[in-house]
mmCIF file of C-alpha atoms in Angstrom:
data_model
loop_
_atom_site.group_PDB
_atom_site.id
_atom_site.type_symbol
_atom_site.label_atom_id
_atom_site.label_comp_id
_atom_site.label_asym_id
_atom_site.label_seq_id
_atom_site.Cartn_x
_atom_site.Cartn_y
_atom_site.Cartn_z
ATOM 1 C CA UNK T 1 74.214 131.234 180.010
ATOM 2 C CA UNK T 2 74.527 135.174 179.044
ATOM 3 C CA UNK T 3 77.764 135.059 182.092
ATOM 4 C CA UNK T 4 79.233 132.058 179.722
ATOM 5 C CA UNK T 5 79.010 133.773 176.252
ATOM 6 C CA UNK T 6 80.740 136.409 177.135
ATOM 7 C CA UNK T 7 83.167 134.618 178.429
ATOM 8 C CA UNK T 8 83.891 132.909 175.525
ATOM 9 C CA UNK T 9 83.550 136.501 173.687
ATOM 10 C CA UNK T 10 85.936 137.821 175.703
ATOM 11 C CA UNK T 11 88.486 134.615 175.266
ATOM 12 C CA UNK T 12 87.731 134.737 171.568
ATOM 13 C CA UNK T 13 88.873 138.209 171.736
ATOM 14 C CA UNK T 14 91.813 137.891 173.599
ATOM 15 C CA UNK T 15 92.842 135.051 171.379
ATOM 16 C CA UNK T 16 92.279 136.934 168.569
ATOM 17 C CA UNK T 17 94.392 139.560 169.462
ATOM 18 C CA UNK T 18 97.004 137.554 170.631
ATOM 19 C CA UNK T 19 97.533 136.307 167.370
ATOM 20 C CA UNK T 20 100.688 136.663 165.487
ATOM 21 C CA UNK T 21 100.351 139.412 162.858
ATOM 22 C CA UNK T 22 102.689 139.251 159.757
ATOM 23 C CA UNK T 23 105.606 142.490 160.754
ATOM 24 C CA UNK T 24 107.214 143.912 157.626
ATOM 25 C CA UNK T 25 111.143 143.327 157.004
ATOM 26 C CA UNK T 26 112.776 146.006 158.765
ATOM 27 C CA UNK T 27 115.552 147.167 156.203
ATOM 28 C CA UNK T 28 119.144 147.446 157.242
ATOM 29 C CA UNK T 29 121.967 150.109 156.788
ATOM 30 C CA UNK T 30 122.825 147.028 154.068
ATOM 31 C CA UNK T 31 119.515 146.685 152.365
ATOM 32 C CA UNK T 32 119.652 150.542 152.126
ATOM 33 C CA UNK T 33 123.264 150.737 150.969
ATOM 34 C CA UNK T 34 122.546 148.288 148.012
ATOM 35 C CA UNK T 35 119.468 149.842 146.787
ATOM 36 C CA UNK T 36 121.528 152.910 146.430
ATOM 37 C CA UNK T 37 124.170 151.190 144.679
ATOM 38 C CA UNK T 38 121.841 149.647 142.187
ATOM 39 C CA UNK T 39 120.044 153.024 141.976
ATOM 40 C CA UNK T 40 123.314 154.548 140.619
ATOM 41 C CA UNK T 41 124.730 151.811 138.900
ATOM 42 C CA UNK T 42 121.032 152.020 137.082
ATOM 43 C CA UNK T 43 121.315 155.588 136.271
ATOM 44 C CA UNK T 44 125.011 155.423 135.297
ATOM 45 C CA UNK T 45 124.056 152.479 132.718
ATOM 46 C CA UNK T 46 120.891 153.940 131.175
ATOM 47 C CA UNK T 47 122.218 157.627 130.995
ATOM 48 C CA UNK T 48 124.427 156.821 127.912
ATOM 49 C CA UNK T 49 121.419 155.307 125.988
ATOM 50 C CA UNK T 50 119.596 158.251 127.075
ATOM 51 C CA UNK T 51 121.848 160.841 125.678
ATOM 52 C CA UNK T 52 121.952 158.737 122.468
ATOM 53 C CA UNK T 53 118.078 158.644 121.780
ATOM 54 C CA UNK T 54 118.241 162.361 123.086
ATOM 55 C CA UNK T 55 121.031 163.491 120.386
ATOM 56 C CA UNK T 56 119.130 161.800 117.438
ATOM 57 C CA UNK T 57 116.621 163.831 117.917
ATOM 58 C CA UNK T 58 118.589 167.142 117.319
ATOM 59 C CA UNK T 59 120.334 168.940 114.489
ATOM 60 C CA UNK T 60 124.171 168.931 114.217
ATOM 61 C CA UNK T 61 124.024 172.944 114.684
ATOM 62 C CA UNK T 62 122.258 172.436 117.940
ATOM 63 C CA UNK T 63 125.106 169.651 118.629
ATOM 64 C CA UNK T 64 127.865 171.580 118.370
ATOM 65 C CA UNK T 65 126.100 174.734 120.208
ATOM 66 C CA UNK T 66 125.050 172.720 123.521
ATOM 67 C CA UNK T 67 126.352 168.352 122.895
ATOM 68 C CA UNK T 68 124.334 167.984 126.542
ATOM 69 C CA UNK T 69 121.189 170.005 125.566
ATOM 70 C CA UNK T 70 117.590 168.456 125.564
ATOM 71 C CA UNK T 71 116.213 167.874 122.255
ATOM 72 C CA UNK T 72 113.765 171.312 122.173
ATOM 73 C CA UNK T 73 112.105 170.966 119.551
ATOM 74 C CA UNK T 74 112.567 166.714 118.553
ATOM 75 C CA UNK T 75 113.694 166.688 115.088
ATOM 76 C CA UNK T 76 112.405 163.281 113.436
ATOM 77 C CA UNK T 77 114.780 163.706 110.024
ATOM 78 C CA UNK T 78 117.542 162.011 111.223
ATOM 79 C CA UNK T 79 115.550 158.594 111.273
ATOM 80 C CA UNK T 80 114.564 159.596 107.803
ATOM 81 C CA UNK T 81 117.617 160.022 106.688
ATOM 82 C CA UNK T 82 119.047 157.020 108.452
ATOM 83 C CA UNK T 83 116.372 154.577 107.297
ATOM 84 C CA UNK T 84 116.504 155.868 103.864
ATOM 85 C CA UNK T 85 119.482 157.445 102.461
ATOM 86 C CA UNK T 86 121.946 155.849 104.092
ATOM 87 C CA UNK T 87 120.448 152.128 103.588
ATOM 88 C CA UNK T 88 119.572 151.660 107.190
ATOM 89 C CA UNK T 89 116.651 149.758 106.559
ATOM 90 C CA UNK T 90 118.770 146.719 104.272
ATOM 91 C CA UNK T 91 121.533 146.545 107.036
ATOM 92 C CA UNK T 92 118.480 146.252 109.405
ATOM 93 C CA UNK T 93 116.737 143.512 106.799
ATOM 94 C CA UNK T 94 120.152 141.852 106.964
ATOM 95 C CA UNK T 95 120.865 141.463 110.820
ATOM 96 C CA UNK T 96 116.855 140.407 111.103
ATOM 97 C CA UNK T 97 117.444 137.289 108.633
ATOM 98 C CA UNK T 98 121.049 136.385 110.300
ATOM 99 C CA UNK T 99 120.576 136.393 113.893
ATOM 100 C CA UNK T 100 116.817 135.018 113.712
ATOM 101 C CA UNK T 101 117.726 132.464 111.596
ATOM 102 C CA UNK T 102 121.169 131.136 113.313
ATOM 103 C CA UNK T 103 119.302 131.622 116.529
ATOM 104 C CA UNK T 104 116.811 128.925 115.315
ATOM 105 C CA UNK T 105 119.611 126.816 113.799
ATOM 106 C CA UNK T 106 121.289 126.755 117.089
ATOM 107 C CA UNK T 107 118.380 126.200 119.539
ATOM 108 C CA UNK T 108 116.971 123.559 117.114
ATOM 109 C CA UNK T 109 120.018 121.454 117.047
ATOM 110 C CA UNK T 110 120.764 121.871 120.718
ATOM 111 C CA UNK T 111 117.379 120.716 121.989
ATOM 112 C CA UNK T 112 117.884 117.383 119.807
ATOM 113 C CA UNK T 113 121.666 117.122 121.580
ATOM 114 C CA UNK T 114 120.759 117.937 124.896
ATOM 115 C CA UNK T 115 117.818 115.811 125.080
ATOM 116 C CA UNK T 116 119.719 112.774 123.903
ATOM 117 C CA UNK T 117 122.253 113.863 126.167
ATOM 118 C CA UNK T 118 120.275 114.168 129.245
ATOM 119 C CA UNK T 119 118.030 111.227 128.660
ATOM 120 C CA UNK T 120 120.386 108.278 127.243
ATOM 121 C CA UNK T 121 122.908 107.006 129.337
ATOM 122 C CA UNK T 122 126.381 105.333 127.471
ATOM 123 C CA UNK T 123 129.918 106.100 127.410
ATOM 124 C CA UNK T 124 129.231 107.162 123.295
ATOM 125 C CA UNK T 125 126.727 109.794 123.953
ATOM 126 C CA UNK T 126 129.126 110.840 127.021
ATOM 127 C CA UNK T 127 131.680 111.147 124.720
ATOM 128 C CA UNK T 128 130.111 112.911 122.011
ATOM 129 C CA UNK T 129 128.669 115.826 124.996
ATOM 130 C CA UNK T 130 132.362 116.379 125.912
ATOM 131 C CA UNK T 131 133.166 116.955 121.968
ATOM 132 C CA UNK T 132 130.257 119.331 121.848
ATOM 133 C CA UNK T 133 131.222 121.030 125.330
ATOM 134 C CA UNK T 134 134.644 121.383 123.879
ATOM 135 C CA UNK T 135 133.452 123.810 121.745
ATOM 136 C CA UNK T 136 132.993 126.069 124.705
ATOM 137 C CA UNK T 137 137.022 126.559 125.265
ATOM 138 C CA UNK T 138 138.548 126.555 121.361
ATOM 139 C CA UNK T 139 138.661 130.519 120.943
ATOM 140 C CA UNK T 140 136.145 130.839 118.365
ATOM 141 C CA UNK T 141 138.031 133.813 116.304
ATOM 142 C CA UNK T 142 141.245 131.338 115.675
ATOM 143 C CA UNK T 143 139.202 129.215 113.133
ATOM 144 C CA UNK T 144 138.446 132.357 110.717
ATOM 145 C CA UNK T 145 141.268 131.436 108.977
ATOM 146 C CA UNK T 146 140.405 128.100 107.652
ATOM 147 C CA UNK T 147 136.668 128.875 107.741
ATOM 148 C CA UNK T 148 137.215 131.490 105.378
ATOM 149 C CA UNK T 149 138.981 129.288 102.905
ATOM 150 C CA UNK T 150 136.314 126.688 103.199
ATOM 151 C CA UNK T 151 133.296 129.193 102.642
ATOM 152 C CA UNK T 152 135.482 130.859 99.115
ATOM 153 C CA UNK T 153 135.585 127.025 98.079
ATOM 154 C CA UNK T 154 132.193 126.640 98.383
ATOM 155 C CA UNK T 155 131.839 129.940 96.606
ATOM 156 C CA UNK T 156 129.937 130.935 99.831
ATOM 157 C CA UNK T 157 131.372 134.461 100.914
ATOM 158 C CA UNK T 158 128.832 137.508 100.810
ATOM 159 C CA UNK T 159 126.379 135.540 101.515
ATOM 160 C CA UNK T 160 123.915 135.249 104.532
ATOM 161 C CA UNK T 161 123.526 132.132 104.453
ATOM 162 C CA UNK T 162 127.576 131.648 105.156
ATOM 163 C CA UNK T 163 126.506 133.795 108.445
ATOM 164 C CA UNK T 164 123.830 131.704 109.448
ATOM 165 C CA UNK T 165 125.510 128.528 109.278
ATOM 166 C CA UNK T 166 128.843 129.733 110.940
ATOM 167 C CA UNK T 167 126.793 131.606 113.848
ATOM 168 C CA UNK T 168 124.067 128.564 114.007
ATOM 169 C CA UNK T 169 127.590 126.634 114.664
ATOM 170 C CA UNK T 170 129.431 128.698 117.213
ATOM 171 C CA UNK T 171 126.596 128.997 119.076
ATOM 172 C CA UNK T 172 125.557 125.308 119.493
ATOM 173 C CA UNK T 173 127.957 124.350 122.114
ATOM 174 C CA UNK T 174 126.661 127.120 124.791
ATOM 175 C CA UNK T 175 123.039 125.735 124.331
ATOM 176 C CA UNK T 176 123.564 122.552 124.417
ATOM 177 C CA UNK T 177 125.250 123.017 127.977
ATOM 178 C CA UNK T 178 122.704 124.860 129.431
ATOM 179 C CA UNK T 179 119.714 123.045 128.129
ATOM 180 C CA UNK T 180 120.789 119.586 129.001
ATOM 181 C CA UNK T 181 121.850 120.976 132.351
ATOM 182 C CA UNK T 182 117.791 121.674 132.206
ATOM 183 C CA UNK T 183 116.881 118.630 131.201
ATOM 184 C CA UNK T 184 118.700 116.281 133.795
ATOM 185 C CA UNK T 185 116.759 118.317 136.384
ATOM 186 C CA UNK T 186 113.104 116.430 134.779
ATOM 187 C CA UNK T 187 112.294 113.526 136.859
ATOM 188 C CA UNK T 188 112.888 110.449 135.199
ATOM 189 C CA UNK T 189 109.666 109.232 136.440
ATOM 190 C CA UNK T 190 107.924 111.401 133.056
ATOM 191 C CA UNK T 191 109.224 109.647 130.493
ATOM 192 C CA UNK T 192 107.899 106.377 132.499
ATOM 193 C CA UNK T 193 104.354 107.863 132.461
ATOM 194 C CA UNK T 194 104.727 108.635 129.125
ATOM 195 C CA UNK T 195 105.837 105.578 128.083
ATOM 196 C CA UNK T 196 102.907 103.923 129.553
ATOM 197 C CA UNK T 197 100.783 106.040 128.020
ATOM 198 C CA UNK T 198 102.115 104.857 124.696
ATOM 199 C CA UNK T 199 104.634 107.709 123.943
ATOM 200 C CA UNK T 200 107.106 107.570 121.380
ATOM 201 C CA UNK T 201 110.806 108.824 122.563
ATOM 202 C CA UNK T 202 110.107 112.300 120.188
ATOM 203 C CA UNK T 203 106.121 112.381 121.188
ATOM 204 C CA UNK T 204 107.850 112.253 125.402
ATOM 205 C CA UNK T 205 110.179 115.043 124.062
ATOM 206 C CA UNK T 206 107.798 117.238 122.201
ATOM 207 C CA UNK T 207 104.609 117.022 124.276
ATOM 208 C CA UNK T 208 106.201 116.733 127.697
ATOM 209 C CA UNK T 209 109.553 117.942 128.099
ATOM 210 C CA UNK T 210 109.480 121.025 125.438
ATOM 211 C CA UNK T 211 106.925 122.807 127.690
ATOM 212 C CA UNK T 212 108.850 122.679 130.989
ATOM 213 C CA UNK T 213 112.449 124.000 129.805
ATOM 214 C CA UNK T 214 110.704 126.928 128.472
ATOM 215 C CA UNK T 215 112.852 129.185 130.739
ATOM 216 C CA UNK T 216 115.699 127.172 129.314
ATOM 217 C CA UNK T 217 114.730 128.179 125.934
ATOM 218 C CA UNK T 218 114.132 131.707 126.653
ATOM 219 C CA UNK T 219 117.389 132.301 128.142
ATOM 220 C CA UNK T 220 119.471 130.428 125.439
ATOM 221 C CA UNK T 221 117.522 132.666 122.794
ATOM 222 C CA UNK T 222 118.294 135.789 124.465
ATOM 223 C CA UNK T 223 121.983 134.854 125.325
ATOM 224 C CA UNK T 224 122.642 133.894 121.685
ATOM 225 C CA UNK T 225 120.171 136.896 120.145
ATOM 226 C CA UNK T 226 122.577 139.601 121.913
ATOM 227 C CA UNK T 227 125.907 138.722 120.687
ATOM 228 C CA UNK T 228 124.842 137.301 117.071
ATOM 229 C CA UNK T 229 123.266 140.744 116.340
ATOM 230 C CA UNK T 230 126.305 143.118 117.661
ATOM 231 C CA UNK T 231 128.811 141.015 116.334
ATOM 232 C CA UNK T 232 130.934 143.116 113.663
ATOM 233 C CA UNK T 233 134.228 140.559 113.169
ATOM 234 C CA UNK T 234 132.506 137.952 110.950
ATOM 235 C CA UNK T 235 130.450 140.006 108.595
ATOM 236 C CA UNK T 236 133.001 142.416 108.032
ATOM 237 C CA UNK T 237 135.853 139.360 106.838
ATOM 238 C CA UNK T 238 133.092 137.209 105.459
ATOM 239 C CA UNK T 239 130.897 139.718 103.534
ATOM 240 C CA UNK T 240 132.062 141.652 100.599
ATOM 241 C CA UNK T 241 129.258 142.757 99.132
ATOM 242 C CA UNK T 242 127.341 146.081 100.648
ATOM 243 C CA UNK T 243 124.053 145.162 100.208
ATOM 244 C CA UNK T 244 124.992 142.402 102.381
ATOM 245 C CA UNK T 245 126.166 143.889 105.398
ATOM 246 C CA UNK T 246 124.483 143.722 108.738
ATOM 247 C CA UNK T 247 123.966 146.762 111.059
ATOM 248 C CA UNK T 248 127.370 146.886 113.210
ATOM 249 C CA UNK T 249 129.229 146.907 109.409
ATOM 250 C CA UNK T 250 126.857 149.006 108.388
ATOM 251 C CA UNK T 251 126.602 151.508 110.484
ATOM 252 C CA UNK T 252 130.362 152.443 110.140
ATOM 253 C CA UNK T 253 129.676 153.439 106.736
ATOM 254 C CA UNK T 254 128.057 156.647 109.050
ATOM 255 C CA UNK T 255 131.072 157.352 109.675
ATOM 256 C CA UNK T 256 133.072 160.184 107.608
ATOM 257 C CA UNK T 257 136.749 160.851 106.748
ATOM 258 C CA UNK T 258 136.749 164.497 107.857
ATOM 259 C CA UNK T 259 133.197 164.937 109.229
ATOM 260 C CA UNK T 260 130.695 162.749 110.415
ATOM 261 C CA UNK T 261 126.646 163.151 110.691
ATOM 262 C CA UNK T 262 126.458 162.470 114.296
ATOM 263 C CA UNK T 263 121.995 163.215 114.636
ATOM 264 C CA UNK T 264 122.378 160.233 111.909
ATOM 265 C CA UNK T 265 124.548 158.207 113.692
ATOM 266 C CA UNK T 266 122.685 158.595 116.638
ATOM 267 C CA UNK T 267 118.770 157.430 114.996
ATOM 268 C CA UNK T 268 120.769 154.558 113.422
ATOM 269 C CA UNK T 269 122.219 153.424 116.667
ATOM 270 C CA UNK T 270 118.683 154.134 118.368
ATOM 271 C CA UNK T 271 117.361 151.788 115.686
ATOM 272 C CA UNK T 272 119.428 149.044 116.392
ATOM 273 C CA UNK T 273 118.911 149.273 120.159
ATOM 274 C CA UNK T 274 115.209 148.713 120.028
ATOM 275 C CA UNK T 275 115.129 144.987 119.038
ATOM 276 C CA UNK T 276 117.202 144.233 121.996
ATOM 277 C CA UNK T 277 115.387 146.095 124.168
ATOM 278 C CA UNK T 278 111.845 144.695 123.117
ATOM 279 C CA UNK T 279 113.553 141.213 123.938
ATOM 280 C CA UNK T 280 114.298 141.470 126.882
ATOM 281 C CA UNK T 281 111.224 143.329 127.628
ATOM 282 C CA UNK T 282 109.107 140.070 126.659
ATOM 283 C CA UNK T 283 111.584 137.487 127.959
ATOM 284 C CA UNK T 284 112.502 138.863 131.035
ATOM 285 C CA UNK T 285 110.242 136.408 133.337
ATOM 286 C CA UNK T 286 111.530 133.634 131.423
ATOM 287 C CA UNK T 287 115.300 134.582 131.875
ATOM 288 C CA UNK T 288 114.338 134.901 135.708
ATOM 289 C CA UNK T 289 113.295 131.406 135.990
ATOM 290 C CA UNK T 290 115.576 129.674 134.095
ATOM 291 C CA UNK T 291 118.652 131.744 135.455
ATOM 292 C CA UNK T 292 117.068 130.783 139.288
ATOM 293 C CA UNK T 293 115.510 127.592 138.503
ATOM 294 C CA UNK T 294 116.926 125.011 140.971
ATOM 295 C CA UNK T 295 117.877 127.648 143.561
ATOM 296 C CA UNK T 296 115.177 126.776 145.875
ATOM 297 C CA UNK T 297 113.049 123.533 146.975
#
């Protein structure tokens, strides 16, 4: 009996160390060569932004002594003076109101289309989706023209709503394409459960759908946050009034005929950084998996 257990001990042992133990990936001369590459293109990317939030921290004297030097002490009255004096904070008001709001407008409207889209099959709705797609390759700069007309006849100009509504536009056929591209990906086989369940087409849409395109959602936002807030061709032909400018208008007003307050500049430009950069901060796992989602099974 003892000769048999330790048999089996000894078998047990043997099979346990014969077992297959997990090996790290060995990384290549390529693995090594791109993480170097992304290092620098990381460095090379950031160090502008660097030297920017660096600079605004510093007196012009100190700029013009050393433009590379570290900010030794930090000098906090540029914000001040950027915030306050040179109406920083209604430019930033401004740009809040505008891209938030035609952000919504957009997303809104596109969820609706790209739903019906997605989920009704005729040759009307497919007709209507190529109108809206169409959208995606008129040059959106060749209508300011006529748009500009329209929004004087409406007695619309310098006004943020006129910015809303013409951004909430432009940016409608973009979403719609990617979230219906989202959408097709659901299983039909949900809105059949739902149905059973007694589910109305918006109760399906709302309850079940909404929550899974979340990624979707997330990356639309983002895509349509980023070029709404630095765009500076719109409010500058639509907007005449100063008090309505947003911040890329606005901040040119920083700029001087024969001299310019650069430490200003510089805390004005930081300002205006830092939504974008909280953004993407919080929506960064949702970008992820709706820029991947599909990739694998």
């Amino acid at each position: 009996m003892t000769a048999t257990l330790d048999t089996v001990a000894v078998t047990t042992g043997k099979r346990r160390r014969e077992l297959p133990t997990r090996r790290r990936p060995r990384t290549t001369g390529g693995g090594i060569a791109a993480s170097v590459f992304l290092w620098i293109y990381a460095f090379i990317a950031i160090a502008p932004l660097l030297l920017m939030v660096s600079n605004s921290l510093r007196t012009m004297p100190d700029m013009a002594a050393n433009p590379l030097g570290l900010p030794l002490p930090p000098n906090f009255a540029s914000y001040q003076k950027a915030w306050v004096t040179a109406s920083f904070e209604t430019y930033f008001l401004n740009s809040i109101m505008v891209t938030v709001g035609s952000v919504l407008l957009s997303t809104a409207v596109s969820l609706l289309a790209a739903y019906a889209f997605a989920r009704t099959r005729s040759r009307m709705f497919t007709a209507l989706e190529g109108v809206f797609l169409s959208g995606l390759m008129l040059p959106v700069y060749l209508a300011i023209l006529p748009l500009f007309y329209l929004l004087d006849s409406a007695g619309m100009t310098s006004n943020l709503l006129s910015l809303i509504l013409v951004y909430g536009a432009l940016g409608i056929p973009f979403s719609t394409f990617v979230l219906s591209s989202f959408f097709r990906q659901l299983p039909i086989e949900l809105d059949e459960a739902a149905r059973l369940d007694g589910a109305g087409s918006f109760t399906t849409f709302w309850r079940v759908h909404l929550p899974l395109v979340r990624p979707a959602i997330a990356t639309v936002i983002v895509f349509r946050f980023v070029p709404v807030w630095n765009d500076f061709f719109y409010p500058l032909i639509l907007i005449r009034d100063q008090t309505k400018y947003t911040l890329p208008v606005g901040i040119t007003r920083f700029f001087g005929e024969y001299q310019t307050d650069w430490a200003t500049l510089f805390a004005g430009l930081t300002l205006a950084t830092i939504p974008l950069v909280v953004l993407f901060l919080i929506a960064t796992k949702q970008i992820v998996s709706g820029l991947t989602a599909g990739m694998s099974k």
